[in-house]
Amino acid sequence: DPIHHPNSNPDGRHKLAQLVRACTGLYEATIGFGAPLISGKDSMKNDYHGPDGTISVPPTLLVSAIAKHPDIRKAVTMDVKAAGDQVYVLGVTLPELGGSQYAQQRRWSGAGVPTVDVPANRSRYLALHQAMMAELVVSCHDCSEGGLAVALAEMAFAGGLGLAIDLDAVPTDGCMRVDELLFGESAGRHVVTVMAKDQSAFETIMQGHCCRAIGTVTDAARLHLKSTDPRAVIDLALSDLKQVWQEGLTC
């Protein structure tokens, strides 16, 4: 409840400030990306008052957006398509574990929270869209909850094919810890796959944007992430990873 009361809700002003800051950030994003919203609401007063005290939902801002797709036949799904396709990461990974799923599981606080470079991201999104309309991108997935490692695993699960990835090739901003690289949730990143014959055309469109080839799709149903840092080496069967991933949904 964002309404201040000295006894029942002494931190009401803080909660209201959270709502105001969220709306300010939303405004900056919609203006910067040119993405209008058609509706929205906040869920700040969903409180249960019982004999054991008050239980509140996390402060939530819910918004809705809609867009017209110029040609649905060119829509790109997240599943990897064929062995030999090249894997790219678009966008830079920074040491930003704050607010991530990884940090929450470990009850960490105080880590750097991801920031959003709206102009750079928007320019890269438009280049990616151009490549999609030219039918140069065969799969695409965002790096959000769980970071790069989870995005790669989800793409492999969806396509039933493996991935061989060189983590040292992932674009970063200086020296990073292994967990920051694997599970950080830096904003604006995508993993895409491109047929080998289309690599040159794709890279031409993405020239000037943060875009790096990091590996290939394989026939082996395994997620293989290698690095010069031995702590970053992962080589596991997709079946084992998927079982853990699905069980996590029920926790």
PDB file of C-alpha atoms in Angstrom:
ATOM      1  CA  ASP A   1       0.000   0.000   0.000  1.00  0.00           C
ATOM      2  CA  PRO A   2       1.677   3.284  -1.056  1.00  0.00           C
ATOM      3  CA  ILE A   3      -0.475   5.394   1.268  1.00  0.00           C
ATOM      4  CA  HIS A   4       1.475   6.500   4.314  1.00  0.00           C
ATOM      5  CA  HIS A   5       0.158   5.797   7.793  1.00  0.00           C
ATOM      6  CA  PRO A   6       2.423   6.276  10.831  1.00  0.00           C
ATOM      7  CA  ASN A   7       1.288   3.042  12.474  1.00  0.00           C
ATOM      8  CA  SER A   8      -0.086   0.606   9.893  1.00  0.00           C
ATOM      9  CA  ASN A   9       2.093   1.631   6.926  1.00  0.00           C
ATOM     10  CA  PRO A  10       5.097   3.689   8.039  1.00  0.00           C
ATOM     11  CA  ASP A  11       7.046   3.122   4.808  1.00  0.00           C
ATOM     12  CA  GLY A  12       4.165   4.170   2.543  1.00  0.00           C
ATOM     13  CA  ARG A  13       6.091   7.126   1.139  1.00  0.00           C
ATOM     14  CA  HIS A  14       8.953   4.842   0.153  1.00  0.00           C
ATOM     15  CA  LYS A  15       6.546   2.527  -1.674  1.00  0.00           C
ATOM     16  CA  LEU A  16       4.969   5.478  -3.469  1.00  0.00           C
ATOM     17  CA  ALA A  17       8.441   6.676  -4.473  1.00  0.00           C
ATOM     18  CA  GLN A  18       9.104   3.217  -5.961  1.00  0.00           C
ATOM     19  CA  LEU A  19       5.971   3.560  -8.089  1.00  0.00           C
ATOM     20  CA  VAL A  20       6.936   7.053  -9.235  1.00  0.00           C
ATOM     21  CA  ARG A  21      10.467   5.958 -10.165  1.00  0.00           C
ATOM     22  CA  ALA A  22       9.107   2.940 -12.058  1.00  0.00           C
ATOM     23  CA  CYS A  23       6.752   5.172 -14.041  1.00  0.00           C
ATOM     24  CA  THR A  24       9.602   7.597 -14.781  1.00  0.00           C
ATOM     25  CA  GLY A  25      11.742   4.770 -16.141  1.00  0.00           C
ATOM     26  CA  LEU A  26       8.827   3.470 -18.168  1.00  0.00           C
ATOM     27  CA  TYR A  27       8.270   6.910 -19.652  1.00  0.00           C
ATOM     28  CA  GLU A  28      11.927   7.199 -20.650  1.00  0.00           C
ATOM     29  CA  ALA A  29      11.841   3.763 -22.288  1.00  0.00           C
ATOM     30  CA  THR A  30       8.629   4.324 -24.251  1.00  0.00           C
ATOM     31  CA  ILE A  31       9.821   7.696 -25.536  1.00  0.00           C
ATOM     32  CA  GLY A  32      13.317   6.429 -26.309  1.00  0.00           C
ATOM     33  CA  PHE A  33      12.145   3.321 -28.162  1.00  0.00           C
ATOM     34  CA  GLY A  34       9.102   4.969 -29.752  1.00  0.00           C
ATOM     35  CA  ALA A  35       6.906   2.225 -28.285  1.00  0.00           C
ATOM     36  CA  PRO A  36       3.531   3.559 -27.050  1.00  0.00           C
ATOM     37  CA  LEU A  37       1.542   1.640 -24.458  1.00  0.00           C
ATOM     38  CA  ILE A  38      -2.189   1.002 -24.831  1.00  0.00           C
ATOM     39  CA  SER A  39      -2.975   0.461 -21.147  1.00  0.00           C
ATOM     40  CA  GLY A  40      -1.475   0.045 -17.707  1.00  0.00           C
ATOM     41  CA  LYS A  41      -2.134  -0.288 -14.008  1.00  0.00           C
ATOM     42  CA  ASP A  42      -0.262  -0.722 -10.758  1.00  0.00           C
ATOM     43  CA  SER A  43      -0.780  -3.454  -8.175  1.00  0.00           C
ATOM     44  CA  MET A  44       0.277  -1.706  -4.987  1.00  0.00           C
ATOM     45  CA  LYS A  45      -2.672  -2.365  -2.691  1.00  0.00           C
ATOM     46  CA  ASN A  46      -2.926  -6.156  -2.911  1.00  0.00           C
ATOM     47  CA  ASP A  47      -2.575  -6.909   0.792  1.00  0.00           C
ATOM     48  CA  TYR A  48      -3.869  -9.818   2.808  1.00  0.00           C
ATOM     49  CA  HIS A  49      -4.579  -9.067   6.463  1.00  0.00           C
ATOM     50  CA  GLY A  50      -4.779 -12.220   8.556  1.00  0.00           C
ATOM     51  CA  PRO A  51      -4.240 -13.379  12.118  1.00  0.00           C
ATOM     52  CA  ASP A  52      -0.507 -13.794  11.471  1.00  0.00           C
ATOM     53  CA  GLY A  53      -0.046 -10.325  10.022  1.00  0.00           C
ATOM     54  CA  THR A  54      -0.088  -8.725   6.583  1.00  0.00           C
ATOM     55  CA  ILE A  55       1.123 -10.366   3.374  1.00  0.00           C
ATOM     56  CA  SER A  56       1.677  -8.062   0.404  1.00  0.00           C
ATOM     57  CA  VAL A  57       2.406  -8.792  -3.254  1.00  0.00           C
ATOM     58  CA  PRO A  58       5.622  -7.261  -4.618  1.00  0.00           C
ATOM     59  CA  PRO A  59       5.096  -3.753  -6.043  1.00  0.00           C
ATOM     60  CA  THR A  60       4.063  -4.338  -9.648  1.00  0.00           C
ATOM     61  CA  LEU A  61       3.529  -2.080 -12.660  1.00  0.00           C
ATOM     62  CA  LEU A  62       1.595  -3.859 -15.410  1.00  0.00           C
ATOM     63  CA  VAL A  63       1.551  -2.389 -18.922  1.00  0.00           C
ATOM     64  CA  SER A  64       0.249  -3.543 -22.294  1.00  0.00           C
ATOM     65  CA  ALA A  65       1.610  -2.851 -25.750  1.00  0.00           C
ATOM     66  CA  ILE A  66       0.636  -3.916 -29.252  1.00  0.00           C
ATOM     67  CA  ALA A  67       2.379  -3.707 -32.615  1.00  0.00           C
ATOM     68  CA  LYS A  68       1.722  -4.580 -36.234  1.00  0.00           C
ATOM     69  CA  HIS A  69       4.019  -7.164 -37.839  1.00  0.00           C
ATOM     70  CA  PRO A  70       4.692  -6.333 -41.507  1.00  0.00           C
ATOM     71  CA  ASP A  71       5.023  -9.989 -42.594  1.00  0.00           C
ATOM     72  CA  ILE A  72       4.292 -12.793 -40.149  1.00  0.00           C
ATOM     73  CA  ARG A  73       6.047 -15.250 -42.458  1.00  0.00           C
ATOM     74  CA  LYS A  74       9.303 -13.577 -41.446  1.00  0.00           C
ATOM     75  CA  ALA A  75       8.714 -13.864 -37.707  1.00  0.00           C
ATOM     76  CA  VAL A  76      11.708 -15.513 -36.010  1.00  0.00           C
ATOM     77  CA  THR A  77      11.311 -18.135 -33.277  1.00  0.00           C
ATOM     78  CA  MET A  78      13.772 -18.971 -30.504  1.00  0.00           C
ATOM     79  CA  ASP A  79      14.525 -22.631 -31.325  1.00  0.00           C
ATOM     80  CA  VAL A  80      17.869 -23.457 -32.918  1.00  0.00           C
ATOM     81  CA  LYS A  81      17.293 -24.864 -36.393  1.00  0.00           C
ATOM     82  CA  ALA A  82      20.231 -26.850 -37.820  1.00  0.00           C
ATOM     83  CA  ALA A  83      23.684 -28.105 -36.975  1.00  0.00           C
ATOM     84  CA  GLY A  84      26.355 -25.850 -38.438  1.00  0.00           C
ATOM     85  CA  ASP A  85      24.397 -22.629 -37.913  1.00  0.00           C
ATOM     86  CA  GLN A  86      26.503 -19.891 -36.361  1.00  0.00           C
ATOM     87  CA  VAL A  87      25.681 -18.436 -32.944  1.00  0.00           C
ATOM     88  CA  TYR A  88      26.020 -14.707 -32.250  1.00  0.00           C
ATOM     89  CA  VAL A  89      25.565 -12.522 -29.194  1.00  0.00           C
ATOM     90  CA  LEU A  90      24.250  -9.011 -29.764  1.00  0.00           C
ATOM     91  CA  GLY A  91      24.948  -6.489 -27.015  1.00  0.00           C
ATOM     92  CA  VAL A  92      27.588  -6.268 -24.301  1.00  0.00           C
ATOM     93  CA  THR A  93      27.585  -8.213 -21.041  1.00  0.00           C
ATOM     94  CA  LEU A  94      28.543  -6.089 -18.034  1.00  0.00           C
ATOM     95  CA  PRO A  95      29.238  -6.995 -14.360  1.00  0.00           C
ATOM     96  CA  GLU A  96      25.602  -6.400 -13.378  1.00  0.00           C
ATOM     97  CA  LEU A  97      24.265  -9.169 -11.144  1.00  0.00           C
ATOM     98  CA  GLY A  98      22.003  -6.887  -9.111  1.00  0.00           C
ATOM     99  CA  GLY A  99      18.355  -7.942  -9.247  1.00  0.00           C
ATOM    100  CA  SER A 100      19.168 -11.083 -11.243  1.00  0.00           C
ATOM    101  CA  GLN A 101      17.649 -14.511 -10.668  1.00  0.00           C
ATOM    102  CA  TYR A 102      21.121 -15.724  -9.710  1.00  0.00           C
ATOM    103  CA  ALA A 103      21.545 -13.004  -7.074  1.00  0.00           C
ATOM    104  CA  GLN A 104      18.059 -13.582  -5.688  1.00  0.00           C
ATOM    105  CA  GLN A 105      18.694 -17.305  -5.245  1.00  0.00           C
ATOM    106  CA  ARG A 106      21.821 -16.482  -3.254  1.00  0.00           C
ATOM    107  CA  ARG A 107      20.111 -13.674  -1.319  1.00  0.00           C
ATOM    108  CA  TRP A 108      22.683 -11.159  -2.526  1.00  0.00           C
ATOM    109  CA  SER A 109      22.068  -7.439  -2.371  1.00  0.00           C
ATOM    110  CA  GLY A 110      24.119  -4.412  -3.283  1.00  0.00           C
ATOM    111  CA  ALA A 111      25.402  -5.682  -6.639  1.00  0.00           C
ATOM    112  CA  GLY A 112      25.223  -3.396  -9.673  1.00  0.00           C
ATOM    113  CA  VAL A 113      21.762  -3.292 -11.239  1.00  0.00           C
ATOM    114  CA  PRO A 114      21.631  -3.306 -15.067  1.00  0.00           C
ATOM    115  CA  THR A 115      21.298   0.052 -16.775  1.00  0.00           C
ATOM    116  CA  VAL A 116      19.724   0.573 -20.199  1.00  0.00           C
ATOM    117  CA  ASP A 117      21.507   2.371 -23.036  1.00  0.00           C
ATOM    118  CA  VAL A 118      18.342   3.222 -24.981  1.00  0.00           C
ATOM    119  CA  PRO A 119      19.952   4.869 -28.074  1.00  0.00           C
ATOM    120  CA  ALA A 120      22.486   2.042 -28.580  1.00  0.00           C
ATOM    121  CA  ASN A 121      19.902  -0.673 -27.989  1.00  0.00           C
ATOM    122  CA  ARG A 122      17.320   0.900 -30.289  1.00  0.00           C
ATOM    123  CA  SER A 123      19.853   1.267 -33.099  1.00  0.00           C
ATOM    124  CA  ARG A 124      20.919  -2.374 -32.694  1.00  0.00           C
ATOM    125  CA  TYR A 125      17.289  -3.562 -32.576  1.00  0.00           C
ATOM    126  CA  LEU A 126      16.592  -1.807 -35.879  1.00  0.00           C
ATOM    127  CA  ALA A 127      19.633  -3.455 -37.483  1.00  0.00           C
ATOM    128  CA  LEU A 128      18.508  -6.844 -36.151  1.00  0.00           C
ATOM    129  CA  HIS A 129      15.023  -6.230 -37.559  1.00  0.00           C
ATOM    130  CA  GLN A 130      16.561  -5.403 -40.931  1.00  0.00           C
ATOM    131  CA  ALA A 131      18.464  -8.701 -40.862  1.00  0.00           C
ATOM    132  CA  MET A 132      15.273 -10.555 -39.950  1.00  0.00           C
ATOM    133  CA  MET A 133      13.324  -8.981 -42.792  1.00  0.00           C
ATOM    134  CA  ALA A 134      16.148 -10.063 -45.121  1.00  0.00           C
ATOM    135  CA  GLU A 135      15.634 -13.612 -43.754  1.00  0.00           C
ATOM    136  CA  LEU A 136      19.200 -13.833 -42.467  1.00  0.00           C
ATOM    137  CA  VAL A 137      18.279 -14.762 -38.880  1.00  0.00           C
ATOM    138  CA  VAL A 138      16.928 -18.257 -38.242  1.00  0.00           C
ATOM    139  CA  SER A 139      16.479 -18.035 -34.460  1.00  0.00           C
ATOM    140  CA  CYS A 140      16.588 -15.335 -31.817  1.00  0.00           C
ATOM    141  CA  HIS A 141      16.173 -15.215 -28.042  1.00  0.00           C
ATOM    142  CA  ASP A 142      16.584 -12.438 -25.504  1.00  0.00           C
ATOM    143  CA  CYS A 143      18.956 -12.687 -22.534  1.00  0.00           C
ATOM    144  CA  SER A 144      16.722 -11.833 -19.602  1.00  0.00           C
ATOM    145  CA  GLU A 145      15.891 -14.075 -16.647  1.00  0.00           C
ATOM    146  CA  GLY A 146      18.933 -16.204 -15.929  1.00  0.00           C
ATOM    147  CA  GLY A 147      21.262 -14.401 -18.311  1.00  0.00           C
ATOM    148  CA  LEU A 148      23.278 -15.780 -21.213  1.00  0.00           C
ATOM    149  CA  ALA A 149      23.651 -19.346 -19.913  1.00  0.00           C
ATOM    150  CA  VAL A 150      19.900 -19.823 -19.501  1.00  0.00           C
ATOM    151  CA  ALA A 151      19.129 -18.207 -22.872  1.00  0.00           C
ATOM    152  CA  LEU A 152      21.490 -20.629 -24.627  1.00  0.00           C
ATOM    153  CA  ALA A 153      20.003 -23.608 -22.794  1.00  0.00           C
ATOM    154  CA  GLU A 154      16.432 -22.582 -23.645  1.00  0.00           C
ATOM    155  CA  MET A 155      17.277 -22.232 -27.346  1.00  0.00           C
ATOM    156  CA  ALA A 156      18.863 -25.687 -27.313  1.00  0.00           C
ATOM    157  CA  PHE A 157      15.882 -27.202 -25.465  1.00  0.00           C
ATOM    158  CA  ALA A 158      13.461 -25.730 -28.001  1.00  0.00           C
ATOM    159  CA  GLY A 159      15.361 -27.027 -31.025  1.00  0.00           C
ATOM    160  CA  GLY A 160      16.603 -30.318 -29.623  1.00  0.00           C
ATOM    161  CA  LEU A 161      20.125 -29.565 -30.831  1.00  0.00           C
ATOM    162  CA  GLY A 162      23.352 -28.832 -28.990  1.00  0.00           C
ATOM    163  CA  LEU A 163      25.483 -25.705 -28.757  1.00  0.00           C
ATOM    164  CA  ALA A 164      29.265 -25.382 -28.679  1.00  0.00           C
ATOM    165  CA  ILE A 165      30.084 -21.947 -27.286  1.00  0.00           C
ATOM    166  CA  ASP A 166      33.359 -20.117 -26.624  1.00  0.00           C
ATOM    167  CA  LEU A 167      32.656 -17.877 -23.632  1.00  0.00           C
ATOM    168  CA  ASP A 168      35.885 -15.975 -24.218  1.00  0.00           C
ATOM    169  CA  ALA A 169      34.323 -14.600 -27.417  1.00  0.00           C
ATOM    170  CA  VAL A 170      31.322 -13.051 -25.626  1.00  0.00           C
ATOM    171  CA  PRO A 171      31.560  -9.231 -25.809  1.00  0.00           C
ATOM    172  CA  THR A 172      32.215  -7.789 -22.347  1.00  0.00           C
ATOM    173  CA  ASP A 173      33.475  -4.568 -20.845  1.00  0.00           C
ATOM    174  CA  GLY A 174      36.728  -5.669 -19.265  1.00  0.00           C
ATOM    175  CA  CYS A 175      37.505  -8.449 -16.802  1.00  0.00           C
ATOM    176  CA  MET A 176      34.482 -10.251 -15.377  1.00  0.00           C
ATOM    177  CA  ARG A 177      33.814 -13.082 -12.965  1.00  0.00           C
ATOM    178  CA  VAL A 178      32.499 -16.329 -14.414  1.00  0.00           C
ATOM    179  CA  ASP A 179      29.107 -16.008 -12.712  1.00  0.00           C
ATOM    180  CA  GLU A 180      28.689 -12.439 -13.994  1.00  0.00           C
ATOM    181  CA  LEU A 181      29.345 -13.660 -17.536  1.00  0.00           C
ATOM    182  CA  LEU A 182      27.021 -16.658 -17.314  1.00  0.00           C
ATOM    183  CA  PHE A 183      24.123 -15.289 -15.276  1.00  0.00           C
ATOM    184  CA  GLY A 184      24.258 -11.482 -15.398  1.00  0.00           C
ATOM    185  CA  GLU A 185      21.128  -9.898 -16.859  1.00  0.00           C
ATOM    186  CA  SER A 186      22.581  -6.901 -18.713  1.00  0.00           C
ATOM    187  CA  ALA A 187      19.820  -5.244 -20.737  1.00  0.00           C
ATOM    188  CA  GLY A 188      19.377  -5.229 -24.497  1.00  0.00           C
ATOM    189  CA  ARG A 189      21.150  -8.497 -25.418  1.00  0.00           C
ATOM    190  CA  HIS A 190      20.032 -11.196 -27.847  1.00  0.00           C
ATOM    191  CA  VAL A 191      21.380 -14.573 -28.949  1.00  0.00           C
ATOM    192  CA  VAL A 192      20.780 -15.281 -32.636  1.00  0.00           C
ATOM    193  CA  THR A 193      21.703 -18.062 -35.029  1.00  0.00           C
ATOM    194  CA  VAL A 194      22.551 -17.577 -38.685  1.00  0.00           C
ATOM    195  CA  MET A 195      23.110 -20.074 -41.481  1.00  0.00           C
ATOM    196  CA  ALA A 196      26.786 -20.317 -42.431  1.00  0.00           C
ATOM    197  CA  LYS A 197      26.070 -19.116 -45.971  1.00  0.00           C
ATOM    198  CA  ASP A 198      24.461 -15.928 -44.594  1.00  0.00           C
ATOM    199  CA  GLN A 199      27.209 -14.950 -42.176  1.00  0.00           C
ATOM    200  CA  SER A 200      28.775 -12.301 -44.387  1.00  0.00           C
ATOM    201  CA  ALA A 201      25.466 -10.614 -45.223  1.00  0.00           C
ATOM    202  CA  PHE A 202      24.391 -10.679 -41.573  1.00  0.00           C
ATOM    203  CA  GLU A 203      27.667  -9.208 -40.340  1.00  0.00           C
ATOM    204  CA  THR A 204      27.453  -6.463 -42.964  1.00  0.00           C
ATOM    205  CA  ILE A 205      24.069  -5.350 -41.634  1.00  0.00           C
ATOM    206  CA  MET A 206      25.282  -5.529 -38.030  1.00  0.00           C
ATOM    207  CA  GLN A 207      28.486  -3.618 -38.728  1.00  0.00           C
ATOM    208  CA  GLY A 208      28.975  -0.833 -36.191  1.00  0.00           C
ATOM    209  CA  HIS A 209      26.859  -2.592 -33.573  1.00  0.00           C
ATOM    210  CA  CYS A 210      27.959  -4.842 -30.718  1.00  0.00           C
ATOM    211  CA  CYS A 211      27.752  -8.256 -32.390  1.00  0.00           C
ATOM    212  CA  ARG A 212      30.089 -11.211 -31.958  1.00  0.00           C
ATOM    213  CA  ALA A 213      30.171 -14.815 -33.211  1.00  0.00           C
ATOM    214  CA  ILE A 214      30.561 -17.120 -30.203  1.00  0.00           C
ATOM    215  CA  GLY A 215      29.958 -20.667 -31.461  1.00  0.00           C
ATOM    216  CA  THR A 216      27.928 -23.137 -33.490  1.00  0.00           C
ATOM    217  CA  VAL A 217      24.856 -25.332 -33.333  1.00  0.00           C
ATOM    218  CA  THR A 218      25.770 -29.034 -33.127  1.00  0.00           C
ATOM    219  CA  ASP A 219      24.140 -32.429 -33.674  1.00  0.00           C
ATOM    220  CA  ALA A 220      25.120 -33.519 -30.157  1.00  0.00           C
ATOM    221  CA  ALA A 221      22.307 -32.905 -27.678  1.00  0.00           C
ATOM    222  CA  ARG A 222      24.671 -31.180 -25.251  1.00  0.00           C
ATOM    223  CA  LEU A 223      25.348 -27.682 -24.004  1.00  0.00           C
ATOM    224  CA  HIS A 224      29.095 -27.187 -24.182  1.00  0.00           C
ATOM    225  CA  LEU A 225      30.387 -23.847 -22.880  1.00  0.00           C
ATOM    226  CA  LYS A 226      34.163 -23.617 -22.899  1.00  0.00           C
ATOM    227  CA  SER A 227      36.606 -20.979 -21.668  1.00  0.00           C
ATOM    228  CA  THR A 228      40.230 -20.495 -20.753  1.00  0.00           C
ATOM    229  CA  ASP A 229      38.894 -20.192 -17.200  1.00  0.00           C
ATOM    230  CA  PRO A 230      38.297 -23.857 -16.161  1.00  0.00           C
ATOM    231  CA  ARG A 231      35.538 -22.783 -13.752  1.00  0.00           C
ATOM    232  CA  ALA A 232      33.409 -21.709 -16.736  1.00  0.00           C
ATOM    233  CA  VAL A 233      33.486 -25.065 -18.542  1.00  0.00           C
ATOM    234  CA  ILE A 234      30.059 -26.660 -18.863  1.00  0.00           C
ATOM    235  CA  ASP A 235      29.464 -29.846 -20.858  1.00  0.00           C
ATOM    236  CA  LEU A 236      26.110 -31.387 -19.975  1.00  0.00           C
ATOM    237  CA  ALA A 237      23.394 -33.370 -21.741  1.00  0.00           C
ATOM    238  CA  LEU A 238      20.332 -31.329 -22.654  1.00  0.00           C
ATOM    239  CA  SER A 239      18.114 -33.978 -21.079  1.00  0.00           C
ATOM    240  CA  ASP A 240      19.762 -33.472 -17.676  1.00  0.00           C
ATOM    241  CA  LEU A 241      19.647 -29.687 -17.949  1.00  0.00           C
ATOM    242  CA  LYS A 242      16.031 -29.670 -19.089  1.00  0.00           C
ATOM    243  CA  GLN A 243      14.948 -31.842 -16.170  1.00  0.00           C
ATOM    244  CA  VAL A 244      16.433 -29.342 -13.723  1.00  0.00           C
ATOM    245  CA  TRP A 245      14.965 -26.415 -15.685  1.00  0.00           C
ATOM    246  CA  GLN A 246      11.466 -27.904 -15.645  1.00  0.00           C
ATOM    247  CA  GLU A 247      11.619 -28.814 -11.973  1.00  0.00           C
ATOM    248  CA  GLY A 248      12.546 -25.242 -11.196  1.00  0.00           C
ATOM    249  CA  LEU A 249       9.185 -24.084 -12.541  1.00  0.00           C
ATOM    250  CA  THR A 250       7.387 -25.950  -9.778  1.00  0.00           C
ATOM    251  CA  CYS A 251       9.445 -24.578  -6.887  1.00  0.00           C
TER     252      CYS A 251
END
